[in-house]
């Protein structure tokens, strides 16, 4: 909300020397966040001048200019010669003259310059050049604005261009602050300055008369609330829409962030900013019959003021006459009855609409407006009568209209629920020892009615509080306690960090997931979260080993119509991320993601159309039903590597990322999770035959690793080889069991030996390794495959596998004989299972 200070001063006492920063500092103390300070980008000398004479001079380019002699006052050098291309003035008119040294919005510095054969010693300004609107067809003639000031008068102050506005951030629960009335009241709370409520008027003079009472016919209220609870109309006849909007009003609207759109519309916008009540003006002569407020019918359409024809929803609330819709209630008016330059009689509307209805319509049509912003946050139900009369008065004063006895009023009784505030509650919640006088004083200050309560409390009976009508956010004792703390200063609340209770914090699984992600990042992979949306074909390809069709969850309102399914695998997202990076020249990639996949069970129907309203907490039974409608969600971890793992450099060729690097990533995950992961030969539809492995923990499959099938890589627009891995992280962490305890490091020397075994070519190396581990026993500390040889010296159909073995004991230094004995024991098991033979 932008608040011009000259406007704010009308409703609250500001010190004469108060700076914008002072005002912002005061508003911060009552809970508003400061945003910015706004000024007109103009500096003098800009003065009132009087045209002494002007000579029309046709030019060779077909344009006619005026060579003017303009009196700008003795203090500014008397009469000056100025070239002007406008023709809407005559000798004797008083105009706005920008003299050399002035700077206009843009910035546009003014200097004496030679043009059209003359030296123009300044410029006669238009409204747009001064920042007072979009009018640029002619210069500003002060008599047209009703201004007659002495020659030489400072025009910046005269036109209100020396004003300044402060901008604050208004939170959604404090819609009353979208008005000068609300901000002035809050400044009064912050400083103790006297507040003058612009809505305080004699109710007798606010009665709108009769003849134009609206009818509310809401056959389908949203959540049982009728769309319009108040609808006040007044009629002003004989307005002159060609009259100029006064400069002070234009200046204030501009600083508040609104354009001048003509005197009639400017008045409605001005009062909306002043009182927080959105208003609308109809050309009375264009209305066909009476006004009815109703919901849209199926298939109904209307054209709004922005010229767009909109298909309406049955929840949309409409303002209609006998011709059909003439306004989308609380959001935007219709084009058929809008005020224009031909308007002579105006029907003014000030209404209270249901916030939920307005919020839904504004979002549905992607049509946020100043009106909807206020209605959806709640408007004071006692203001419409005041606002309608205020608009009528301004149209009489500024547009030459006549206020009639015509109008109408549809309203319901305003009822604000009482809130019981127990004694001692505020002190216990906030942690400050407020006195009873401070509590009641703060609540009275904000406009609440406070009376003693007969209820029970920890330190007395307490109070019954009726919040003010402009504060719909005050609904319970907790919000009242917040108001007490806000009014008396948040700086009084002690800064004491609470002691966290034991047993809280991250769960073991959460800690495990973080360890895995941190370990992968530390190993050089980059985390790249992706949207969980994909296609059904991608789910089938990557969500199953064989590529068979599996059930997937389709979204009813997908963000991307081409990817409407929830993912069964993380790989499609990594493929898209890799493609985007490669397309931008980043070809060496090692990326990973930890995220949720959605695995619906075959034959089970998920989802529900019975969604509870947002305004009430569902019952436990309803929550259980909603949870049952959601498919199982498992957290996976996946990685993709492509390009070079190390670049080409002097003396060293580039090294492509491949299965070895992917297996290294698997080992990183295993170490972080605290499990041993085995790799066995496997097949998957999306991976290269012969270059695919299943990942197992204790004999249970938990994921896979392998090189993408060339056809899959080509479909994903990946130019080279790509290796992927994916694990069910939740299952891996569950299999890890309890807390991981680091083993003690042995201080005894290790004994290392190699062994080469000849086995059939189709025997997996992992199975041979497992046999060596089992046979060698506890002395074997590690075993690593270092060579797979198939060539001369090895029988056809066989291969030679060389393993590097390391032995160590916890209590002694092993002898070579002990190490050899353990090694041969492992060889014996491999020989028994796979016919392995020691290679000479």
XYZ file of N, CA and C in Angstrom, residues 295-527:
699
model
N -25.658 -15.620 -9.359
C -24.568 -16.455 -9.862
C -24.713 -16.622 -11.373
N -23.591 -16.875 -12.032
C -23.622 -17.094 -13.479
C -24.318 -18.410 -13.798
N -24.910 -18.471 -14.962
C -25.538 -19.698 -15.441
C -24.551 -20.445 -16.339
N -24.697 -21.757 -16.506
C -23.769 -22.518 -17.352
C -23.699 -21.949 -18.767
N -22.481 -21.751 -19.262
C -22.265 -21.249 -20.614
C -22.377 -19.751 -20.775
N -22.667 -19.015 -19.707
C -22.842 -17.569 -19.797
C -21.490 -16.879 -20.002
N -21.514 -15.753 -20.724
C -20.304 -14.984 -20.997
C -20.567 -13.505 -20.755
N -19.489 -12.746 -20.568
C -19.612 -11.295 -20.465
C -18.289 -10.664 -20.863
N -18.348 -9.409 -21.319
C -17.151 -8.657 -21.685
C -16.858 -7.664 -20.568
N -15.666 -7.780 -19.988
C -15.268 -6.901 -18.888
C -14.652 -5.613 -19.425
N -14.352 -4.687 -18.503
C -13.858 -3.371 -18.900
C -12.554 -3.417 -19.684
N -11.785 -4.503 -19.531
C -10.530 -4.610 -20.273
C -10.739 -5.089 -21.701
N -12.005 -5.246 -22.114
C -12.306 -5.624 -23.494
C -12.259 -7.113 -23.763
N -12.082 -7.936 -22.735
C -11.973 -9.381 -22.906
C -13.325 -10.028 -22.636
N -13.758 -10.884 -23.562
C -14.982 -11.647 -23.341
C -14.625 -12.889 -22.532
N -15.287 -13.076 -21.393
C -14.910 -14.122 -20.460
C -16.019 -15.157 -20.328
N -15.604 -16.427 -20.396
C -16.531 -17.525 -20.127
C -16.679 -17.644 -18.623
N -17.903 -17.588 -18.150
C -18.159 -17.518 -16.717
C -18.352 -18.905 -16.111
N -18.041 -18.981 -14.820
C -18.224 -20.207 -14.037
C -19.473 -20.036 -13.180
N -20.108 -21.134 -12.865
C -21.361 -21.041 -12.113
C -21.149 -20.484 -10.708
N -19.911 -20.447 -10.218
C -19.639 -19.844 -8.911
C -19.441 -18.330 -9.001
N -19.223 -17.802 -10.222
C -18.993 -16.371 -10.377
C -20.237 -15.591 -9.972
N -20.023 -14.530 -9.213
C -21.121 -13.659 -8.802
C -21.200 -12.498 -9.787
N -22.391 -12.221 -10.294
C -22.571 -11.215 -11.346
C -23.472 -10.080 -10.872
N -23.201 -8.898 -11.396
C -24.141 -7.779 -11.322
C -24.852 -7.755 -12.667
N -26.165 -7.813 -12.666
C -26.911 -7.907 -13.924
C -28.038 -6.892 -13.948
N -28.452 -6.568 -15.188
C -29.712 -5.855 -15.395
C -30.532 -6.668 -16.373
N -31.543 -6.070 -16.966
C -32.410 -6.843 -17.860
C -31.683 -7.306 -19.117
N -30.546 -6.680 -19.435
C -29.809 -7.064 -20.639
C -28.852 -8.214 -20.387
N -28.594 -8.544 -19.115
C -27.645 -9.604 -18.793
C -26.553 -9.097 -17.874
N -25.391 -9.766 -17.838
C -24.308 -9.374 -16.939
C -23.747 -7.997 -17.301
N -23.562 -7.158 -16.264
C -22.938 -5.849 -16.470
C -21.736 -5.662 -15.545
N -21.376 -6.721 -14.814
C -20.211 -6.629 -13.953
C -19.900 -7.961 -13.305
N -18.617 -8.264 -13.184
C -18.153 -9.419 -12.438
C -17.932 -8.928 -11.012
N -18.862 -9.244 -10.126
C -18.949 -8.614 -8.811
C -17.620 -8.639 -8.069
N -17.224 -7.468 -7.569
C -16.037 -7.368 -6.743
C -14.740 -7.507 -7.474
N -14.779 -7.705 -8.805
C -13.555 -7.919 -9.573
C -13.391 -6.846 -10.650
N -14.342 -6.767 -11.569
C -14.252 -5.783 -12.644
C -15.628 -5.565 -13.247
N -15.913 -4.321 -13.630
C -17.180 -3.996 -14.249
C -17.247 -4.447 -15.697
N -18.438 -4.347 -16.268
C -18.632 -4.717 -17.658
C -18.528 -3.517 -18.583
N -18.273 -3.788 -19.848
C -18.067 -2.708 -20.800
C -19.337 -2.032 -21.253
N -20.508 -2.681 -21.110
C -21.738 -2.119 -21.674
C -22.261 -0.933 -20.883
N -21.948 -0.848 -19.593
C -22.505 0.237 -18.767
C -21.413 1.111 -18.154
N -20.214 1.066 -18.707
C -19.113 1.824 -18.114
C -19.315 3.329 -18.314
N -18.771 4.110 -17.399
C -18.799 5.564 -17.521
C -17.840 5.996 -18.613
N -18.276 6.982 -19.409
C -17.468 7.449 -20.533
C -17.637 8.960 -20.679
N -17.084 9.491 -21.779
C -17.165 10.937 -22.002
C -18.591 11.398 -22.311
N -19.488 10.432 -22.574
C -20.879 10.802 -22.849
C -21.786 10.656 -21.628
N -21.239 10.204 -20.529
C -22.045 9.956 -19.325
C -22.550 11.276 -18.744
N -23.817 11.308 -18.396
C -24.396 12.483 -17.754
C -25.020 12.143 -16.394
N -25.448 10.910 -16.238
C -26.072 10.489 -14.989
C -25.385 9.211 -14.500
N -25.036 9.189 -13.221
C -24.220 8.099 -12.678
C -24.972 7.399 -11.551
N -24.955 6.049 -11.594
C -25.414 5.233 -10.484
C -24.164 4.718 -9.760
N -24.037 5.073 -8.495
C -22.875 4.691 -7.690
C -23.205 3.423 -6.914
N -22.310 2.457 -6.946
C -22.487 1.195 -6.223
C -21.410 1.055 -5.153
N -21.838 0.731 -3.915
C -20.934 0.369 -2.830
C -21.521 -0.862 -2.163
N -20.811 -1.997 -2.256
C -21.388 -3.265 -1.811
C -20.399 -4.020 -0.931
N -20.920 -5.037 -0.256
C -20.096 -5.988 0.493
C -20.340 -7.363 -0.123
N -19.267 -7.955 -0.659
C -19.363 -9.262 -1.300
C -18.630 -10.317 -0.469
N -19.029 -11.566 -0.661
C -18.415 -12.683 0.052
C -16.947 -12.815 -0.351
N -16.015 -12.776 0.605
C -14.579 -12.826 0.264
C -14.175 -14.074 -0.515
N -14.722 -15.239 -0.139
C -14.343 -16.478 -0.827
C -14.771 -16.439 -2.289
N -15.986 -15.972 -2.536
C -16.473 -15.880 -3.919
C -15.580 -14.974 -4.755
N -15.236 -13.813 -4.218
C -14.430 -12.857 -4.976
C -13.034 -13.409 -5.221
N -12.431 -14.017 -4.200
C -11.079 -14.567 -4.361
C -11.056 -15.641 -5.433
N -12.067 -16.500 -5.447
C -12.095 -17.577 -6.445
C -12.284 -17.018 -7.857
N -13.160 -16.035 -7.998
C -13.388 -15.457 -9.327
C -12.133 -14.767 -9.848
N -11.461 -14.002 -8.987
C -10.256 -13.291 -9.410
C -9.174 -14.266 -9.862
N -9.024 -15.374 -9.159
C -8.008 -16.351 -9.542
C -8.440 -17.164 -10.754
N -9.725 -17.477 -10.809
C -10.229 -18.281 -11.925
C -10.018 -17.565 -13.254
N -10.266 -16.266 -13.252
C -10.149 -15.499 -14.499
C -8.795 -14.807 -14.632
N -7.878 -15.092 -13.668
C -6.558 -14.452 -13.676
C -6.721 -12.941 -13.826
N -7.569 -12.383 -12.969
C -7.949 -10.987 -13.084
C -7.862 -10.294 -11.719
N -6.662 -10.218 -11.151
C -6.551 -9.490 -9.877
C -6.791 -8.004 -10.092
N -7.494 -7.387 -9.172
C -7.787 -5.963 -9.287
C -7.692 -5.339 -7.908
N -7.658 -3.999 -7.882
C -7.618 -3.302 -6.598
C -8.876 -3.620 -5.781
N -9.996 -3.793 -6.462
C -11.237 -4.117 -5.753
C -11.177 -5.517 -5.160
N -10.797 -6.507 -5.971
C -10.773 -7.886 -5.466
C -9.755 -8.044 -4.348
N -8.661 -7.324 -4.430
C -7.641 -7.400 -3.383
C -8.212 -7.011 -2.028
N -9.133 -6.065 -2.022
C -9.742 -5.615 -0.764
C -10.899 -6.518 -0.350
N -11.747 -6.887 -1.310
C -12.896 -7.713 -0.961
C -12.468 -9.072 -0.408
N -11.459 -9.694 -1.003
C -11.093 -11.031 -0.558
C -10.420 -11.018 0.808
N -9.987 -9.862 1.283
C -9.402 -9.746 2.620
C -10.407 -9.241 3.649
N -11.557 -8.787 3.188
C -12.594 -8.324 4.108
C -12.686 -6.816 4.159
N -13.868 -6.285 3.886
C -14.132 -4.841 3.888
C -15.060 -4.528 5.064
N -14.863 -3.390 5.691
C -15.690 -2.962 6.817
C -17.154 -2.880 6.370
N -18.050 -3.674 6.957
C -19.452 -3.671 6.509
C -20.202 -2.392 6.866
N -19.614 -1.513 7.677
C -20.292 -0.262 8.023
C -19.884 0.896 7.123
N -19.035 0.662 6.146
C -18.493 1.740 5.318
C -19.262 2.011 4.028
N -19.981 1.046 3.422
C -20.596 1.308 2.113
C -21.455 2.573 2.061
N -22.263 2.851 3.069
C -23.096 4.049 3.057
C -22.231 5.314 3.008
N -21.164 5.313 3.825
C -20.271 6.473 3.857
C -19.576 6.644 2.517
N -19.067 5.536 1.954
C -18.321 5.610 0.705
C -19.195 6.094 -0.442
N -20.435 5.583 -0.525
C -21.325 6.011 -1.611
C -21.613 7.509 -1.515
N -21.845 8.012 -0.309
C -22.107 9.446 -0.154
C -20.852 10.271 -0.445
N -19.695 9.761 -0.060
C -18.444 10.484 -0.324
C -18.210 10.615 -1.828
N -18.442 9.563 -2.581
C -18.297 9.629 -4.041
C -19.295 10.623 -4.613
N -20.522 10.563 -4.146
C -21.547 11.487 -4.647
C -21.149 12.932 -4.382
N -20.652 13.227 -3.189
C -20.248 14.595 -2.864
C -19.130 15.070 -3.776
N -18.147 14.196 -4.040
C -17.029 14.590 -4.902
C -17.492 14.793 -6.342
N -18.452 13.978 -6.805
C -18.964 14.178 -8.165
C -19.735 15.491 -8.271
N -20.369 15.896 -7.198
C -21.025 17.211 -7.196
C -19.985 18.320 -7.230
N -18.941 18.206 -6.399
C -17.939 19.264 -6.292
C -17.027 19.344 -7.513
N -16.615 18.193 -8.032
C -15.574 18.183 -9.061
C -16.121 17.946 -10.464
N -17.306 17.348 -10.590
C -17.850 17.055 -11.922
C -19.147 17.801 -12.188
N -19.536 18.719 -11.297
C -20.694 19.554 -11.544
C -22.018 18.844 -11.486
N -22.092 17.690 -10.823
C -23.339 16.943 -10.770
C -24.283 17.452 -9.683
N -25.450 16.845 -9.650
C -26.460 17.169 -8.644
C -26.848 15.888 -7.914
N -26.732 15.890 -6.592
C -27.101 14.729 -5.804
C -28.619 14.655 -5.702
N -29.184 13.511 -6.054
C -30.634 13.325 -6.039
C -31.041 12.477 -4.833
N -32.330 12.322 -4.670
C -32.858 11.462 -3.619
C -32.998 10.020 -4.098
N -32.539 9.752 -5.309
C -32.644 8.402 -5.856
C -31.536 7.523 -5.288
N -31.821 6.235 -5.205
C -30.831 5.287 -4.720
C -31.508 4.060 -4.165
N -30.798 3.369 -3.310
C -31.360 2.169 -2.694
C -30.362 1.565 -1.734
N -30.860 0.768 -0.818
C -29.987 0.139 0.169
C -30.502 -1.247 0.497
N -29.660 -2.240 0.242
C -29.943 -3.607 0.642
C -28.865 -3.988 1.641
N -29.254 -4.297 2.871
C -28.237 -4.608 3.868
C -28.805 -5.569 4.897
N -27.878 -6.241 5.572
C -28.242 -7.144 6.651
C -27.601 -6.646 7.936
N -28.131 -7.103 9.035
C -27.598 -6.683 10.326
C -26.164 -7.170 10.480
N -25.293 -6.272 10.918
C -23.892 -6.620 11.124
C -23.747 -7.190 12.523
N -23.270 -8.426 12.593
C -23.099 -9.090 13.886
C -21.654 -9.534 14.015
N -20.994 -9.111 15.088
C -19.616 -9.504 15.368
C -19.622 -10.361 16.627
N -19.089 -11.555 16.529
C -19.115 -12.491 17.655
C -18.227 -12.005 18.793
N -18.706 -12.266 20.001
C -17.918 -11.953 21.183
C -16.787 -12.967 21.358
N -15.707 -12.499 21.950
C -14.559 -13.363 22.234
C -14.268 -13.283 23.725
N -14.171 -14.442 24.354
C -13.830 -14.478 25.768
C -12.308 -14.477 25.912
N -11.795 -13.502 26.658
C -10.360 -13.394 26.893
C -10.100 -13.599 28.386
N -9.655 -14.785 28.791
C -9.436 -15.041 30.224
C -8.317 -14.166 30.782
N -8.445 -13.783 32.024
C -7.380 -13.048 32.686
C -6.148 -13.935 32.794
N -4.995 -13.363 32.548
C -3.751 -14.107 32.610
C -3.377 -14.796 31.322
N -4.310 -14.898 30.369
C -4.001 -15.611 29.126
C -2.946 -14.881 28.301
N -3.105 -13.571 28.149
C -2.169 -12.800 27.317
C -0.762 -12.880 27.912
N -0.655 -12.708 29.227
C 0.656 -12.760 29.857
C 1.303 -14.126 29.671
N 0.514 -15.183 29.838
C 1.062 -16.524 29.696
C 1.488 -16.855 28.283
N 0.743 -16.330 27.303
C 1.065 -16.630 25.909
C 2.247 -15.805 25.403
N 2.255 -14.515 25.703
C 3.282 -13.619 25.167
C 4.555 -13.656 26.009
N 4.409 -13.900 27.300
C 5.585 -13.912 28.156
C 5.946 -12.555 28.706
N 4.999 -11.618 28.721
C 5.219 -10.275 29.244
C 4.164 -10.017 30.322
N 4.570 -9.407 31.428
C 3.635 -9.137 32.523
C 2.848 -7.855 32.251
N 1.908 -7.934 31.313
C 1.045 -6.787 31.043
C 0.078 -6.601 32.216
N -0.212 -5.344 32.526
C -1.248 -5.067 33.513
C -2.618 -5.180 32.852
N -3.646 -5.317 33.673
C -4.997 -5.378 33.115
C -5.315 -4.111 32.338
N -4.833 -2.968 32.824
C -5.092 -1.700 32.131
C -4.411 -1.680 30.776
N -3.235 -2.272 30.670
C -2.540 -2.305 29.379
C -3.286 -3.192 28.394
N -3.824 -4.298 28.875
C -4.544 -5.210 27.974
C -5.823 -4.561 27.476
N -6.640 -4.047 28.394
C -7.899 -3.423 27.968
C -7.628 -2.153 27.176
N -6.575 -1.426 27.539
C -6.256 -0.208 26.800
C -5.855 -0.493 25.370
N -5.059 -1.540 25.165
C -4.641 -1.892 23.802
C -5.839 -2.302 22.960
N -6.734 -3.103 23.530
C -7.897 -3.565 22.766
C -8.865 -2.423 22.490
N -9.002 -1.517 23.417
C -9.853 -0.346 23.180
C -9.247 0.552 22.116
N -7.937 0.658 22.114
C -7.242 1.495 21.132
C -7.512 1.035 19.707
N -7.556 -0.261 19.496
C -7.768 -0.751 18.127
C -9.236 -0.703 17.724
N -10.111 -0.282 18.648
C -11.519 -0.120 18.314
C -12.424 -1.186 18.848
N -11.917 -2.088 19.694
C -12.745 -3.156 20.239
C -13.561 -2.656 21.432
N -14.685 -3.306 21.673
C -15.486 -3.056 22.878
C -15.100 -4.099 23.920
N -14.686 -3.629 25.089
C -14.195 -4.522 26.138
C -15.064 -4.343 27.373
N -15.529 -5.468 27.906
C -16.336 -5.419 29.126
C -15.930 -6.577 30.024
N -16.085 -6.436 31.332
C -15.716 -7.524 32.249
C -16.512 -8.789 31.941
N -15.853 -9.926 32.129
C -16.479 -11.215 31.857
C -16.719 -11.937 33.168
N -17.699 -12.782 33.170
C -17.999 -13.574 34.364
C -17.376 -14.955 34.293
N -16.645 -15.232 33.210
C -16.022 -16.552 33.056
C -14.884 -16.741 34.034
N -14.333 -17.960 34.077
C -13.230 -18.277 34.988
C -11.909 -18.029 34.299
N -10.904 -17.628 35.088
C -9.578 -17.402 34.557
C -8.541 -17.698 35.601
N -7.283 -17.705 35.178
C -6.222 -18.056 36.121
C -5.987 -16.967 37.144
N -6.287 -15.705 36.798
C -6.042 -14.611 37.724
C -7.275 -13.736 37.894
N -8.403 -14.214 37.494
C -9.605 -13.416 37.593
C -10.587 -13.820 36.520
N -11.636 -13.035 36.389
C -12.707 -13.389 35.461
C -12.318 -13.166 34.017
N -11.593 -12.110 33.694
C -11.247 -11.813 32.313
C -12.207 -10.837 31.689
N -12.269 -10.853 30.339
C -13.053 -9.862 29.617
C -13.805 -10.500 28.449
N -14.883 -9.844 28.074
C -15.585 -10.155 26.837
C -15.249 -9.063 25.836
N -14.763 -9.461 24.665
C -14.258 -8.507 23.684
C -15.061 -8.642 22.397
N -15.536 -7.510 21.882
C -16.186 -7.462 20.567
C -15.257 -6.711 19.637
N -14.634 -7.389 18.677
C -13.693 -6.713 17.774
C -14.398 -5.673 16.914
N -13.667 -4.688 16.398
C -14.265 -3.702 15.493
C -14.639 -4.347 14.165
N -15.589 -3.742 13.493
C -16.094 -4.333 12.249
C -15.049 -4.398 11.150
N -14.028 -3.539 11.232
C -13.016 -3.536 10.169
C -11.893 -4.530 10.434
N -12.021 -5.358 11.486
C -10.973 -6.325 11.811
C -11.527 -7.749 11.794
N -11.872 -8.296 10.621
C -12.381 -9.676 10.569
C -11.333 -10.705 10.943
N -10.066 -10.292 11.043
C -9.004 -11.226 11.396
C -8.973 -11.544 12.882
N -9.669 -10.755 13.716
C -9.696 -11.000 15.156
C -10.826 -11.976 15.465
N -10.470 -13.243 15.639
C -11.483 -14.293 15.742
C -11.398 -15.101 17.027
N -10.310 -14.959 17.810
C -10.165 -15.768 19.011
C -9.226 -15.069 19.972
N -9.022 -15.692 21.129
C -8.207 -15.061 22.165
C -6.736 -14.959 21.765
N -6.282 -15.841 20.884
C -4.883 -15.782 20.455
C -4.630 -14.550 19.584
N -5.559 -14.250 18.685
C -5.368 -13.051 17.860
C -5.497 -11.785 18.695
N -6.323 -11.817 19.737
C -6.399 -10.657 20.626
C -5.088 -10.473 21.383
N -4.501 -11.567 21.829
C -3.215 -11.478 22.522
C -2.142 -10.898 21.606
N -2.184 -11.281 20.343
C -1.227 -10.730 19.375
C -1.394 -9.221 19.236
N -2.635 -8.753 19.260
C -2.875 -7.313 19.155
C -2.311 -6.571 20.361
N -2.467 -7.141 21.549
C -1.914 -6.503 22.744
C -0.400 -6.386 22.613
N 0.250 -7.459 22.178
C 1.703 -7.430 22.012
C 2.117 -6.421 20.947
N 1.336 -6.348 19.870
C 1.687 -5.423 18.772
C 1.549 -3.971 19.211
N 0.484 -3.639 19.899
C 0.242 -2.251 20.291
C 1.274 -1.781 21.321
N 1.632 -2.653 22.235
C 2.577 -2.249 23.280
C 4.038 -2.467 22.880
N 4.262 -2.953 21.663
C 5.631 -3.055 21.164
C 6.182 -4.465 21.265
N 6.571 -5.003 20.123
C 7.128 -6.353 20.114
C 8.486 -6.409 20.794
N 9.105 -5.225 20.986
C 10.414 -5.201 21.633
C 10.316 -5.553 23.115
N 9.121 -5.560 23.682
C 8.958 -5.940 25.083
C 8.977 -7.457 25.282
N 8.853 -8.192 24.211
C 8.848 -9.656 24.332
C 10.285 -10.123 24.523
N 10.586 -10.870 25.577
C 11.971 -11.295 25.826
C 12.466 -12.258 24.764
N 13.736 -12.120 24.426
C 14.367 -13.000 23.430
C 15.017 -14.165 24.158
N 14.264 -15.209 24.388
C 14.750 -16.390 25.088
C 14.493 -17.609 24.206
N 15.561 -18.300 23.846
C 15.400 -19.490 23.024
C 14.885 -20.635 23.887
N 13.837 -21.302 23.466
C 13.328 -22.421 24.264
C 14.269 -23.609 24.205
N 14.283 -24.402 25.257
C 15.100 -25.613 25.295
C 14.366 -26.721 24.551
N 14.980 -27.269 23.528
C 14.265 -28.298 22.754
C 14.082 -29.558 23.590
N 12.898 -30.143 23.563
C 12.674 -31.381 24.310
C 13.430 -32.539 23.690
N 13.818 -33.478 24.526
C 14.548 -34.636 24.021
C 13.636 -35.497 23.161
N 14.259 -36.207 22.245
C 13.499 -37.095 21.382
C 12.916 -36.421 20.167
N 13.143 -35.118 20.007
C 12.630 -34.412 18.836
C 13.748 -34.268 17.805
N 13.481 -33.526 16.763
C 14.473 -33.340 15.712
C 14.251 -34.314 14.579
N 15.285 -34.563 13.802
C 15.178 -35.426 12.634
C 15.077 -36.887 13.050
N 14.256 -37.622 12.319
C 14.170 -39.058 12.546
C 15.411 -39.734 11.961
N 15.566 -41.008 12.284
C 16.716 -41.754 11.767
C 16.696 -41.794 10.239
N 15.496 -41.952 9.642
C 15.406 -41.986 8.177
C 15.728 -40.623 7.581
N 15.260 -39.560 8.218
C 15.582 -38.224 7.716
C 17.081 -37.965 7.779
N 17.704 -38.371 8.857
C 19.149 -38.217 8.954
C 19.856 -39.029 7.885
N 19.357 -40.253 7.645
C 19.967 -41.083 6.618
C 19.841 -40.470 5.234
N 18.672 -39.925 4.912
C 18.488 -39.296 3.597
C 19.435 -38.117 3.432
N 19.604 -37.347 4.492
C 20.525 -36.207 4.396
C 21.979 -36.674 4.234
N 22.340 -37.746 4.938
C 23.704 -38.266 4.789
C 23.973 -38.692 3.354
N 23.012 -39.382 2.765
C 23.193 -39.854 1.390
C 23.341 -38.677 0.431
N 22.451 -37.685 0.544
C 22.526 -36.524 -0.349
C 23.820 -35.752 -0.134
N 24.221 -35.564 1.117
C 25.466 -34.838 1.393
C 26.672 -35.598 0.857
N 26.651 -36.925 0.991
C 27.778 -37.726 0.520
C 27.910 -37.661 -0.995
N 26.778 -37.752 -1.701
C 26.839 -37.662 -3.165
C 27.334 -36.287 -3.606
N 26.858 -35.232 -2.936
C 27.321 -33.887 -3.281
C 28.810 -33.744 -2.994
N 29.267 -34.306 -1.869
C 30.683 -34.233 -1.539
C 31.531 -35.031 -2.523
N 30.936 -36.061 -3.140
C 31.662 -36.871 -4.118
C 31.727 -36.210 -5.492
N 31.107 -35.033 -5.628
C 31.197 -34.295 -6.877
C 29.956 -34.293 -7.727
N 28.890 -34.971 -7.297
C 27.651 -34.936 -8.062
C 26.846 -33.697 -7.675
N 26.022 -33.212 -8.586
C 25.224 -32.011 -8.375
C 23.764 -32.415 -8.240
N 23.115 -31.928 -7.167
C 21.711 -32.259 -6.943
C 20.822 -31.392 -7.823
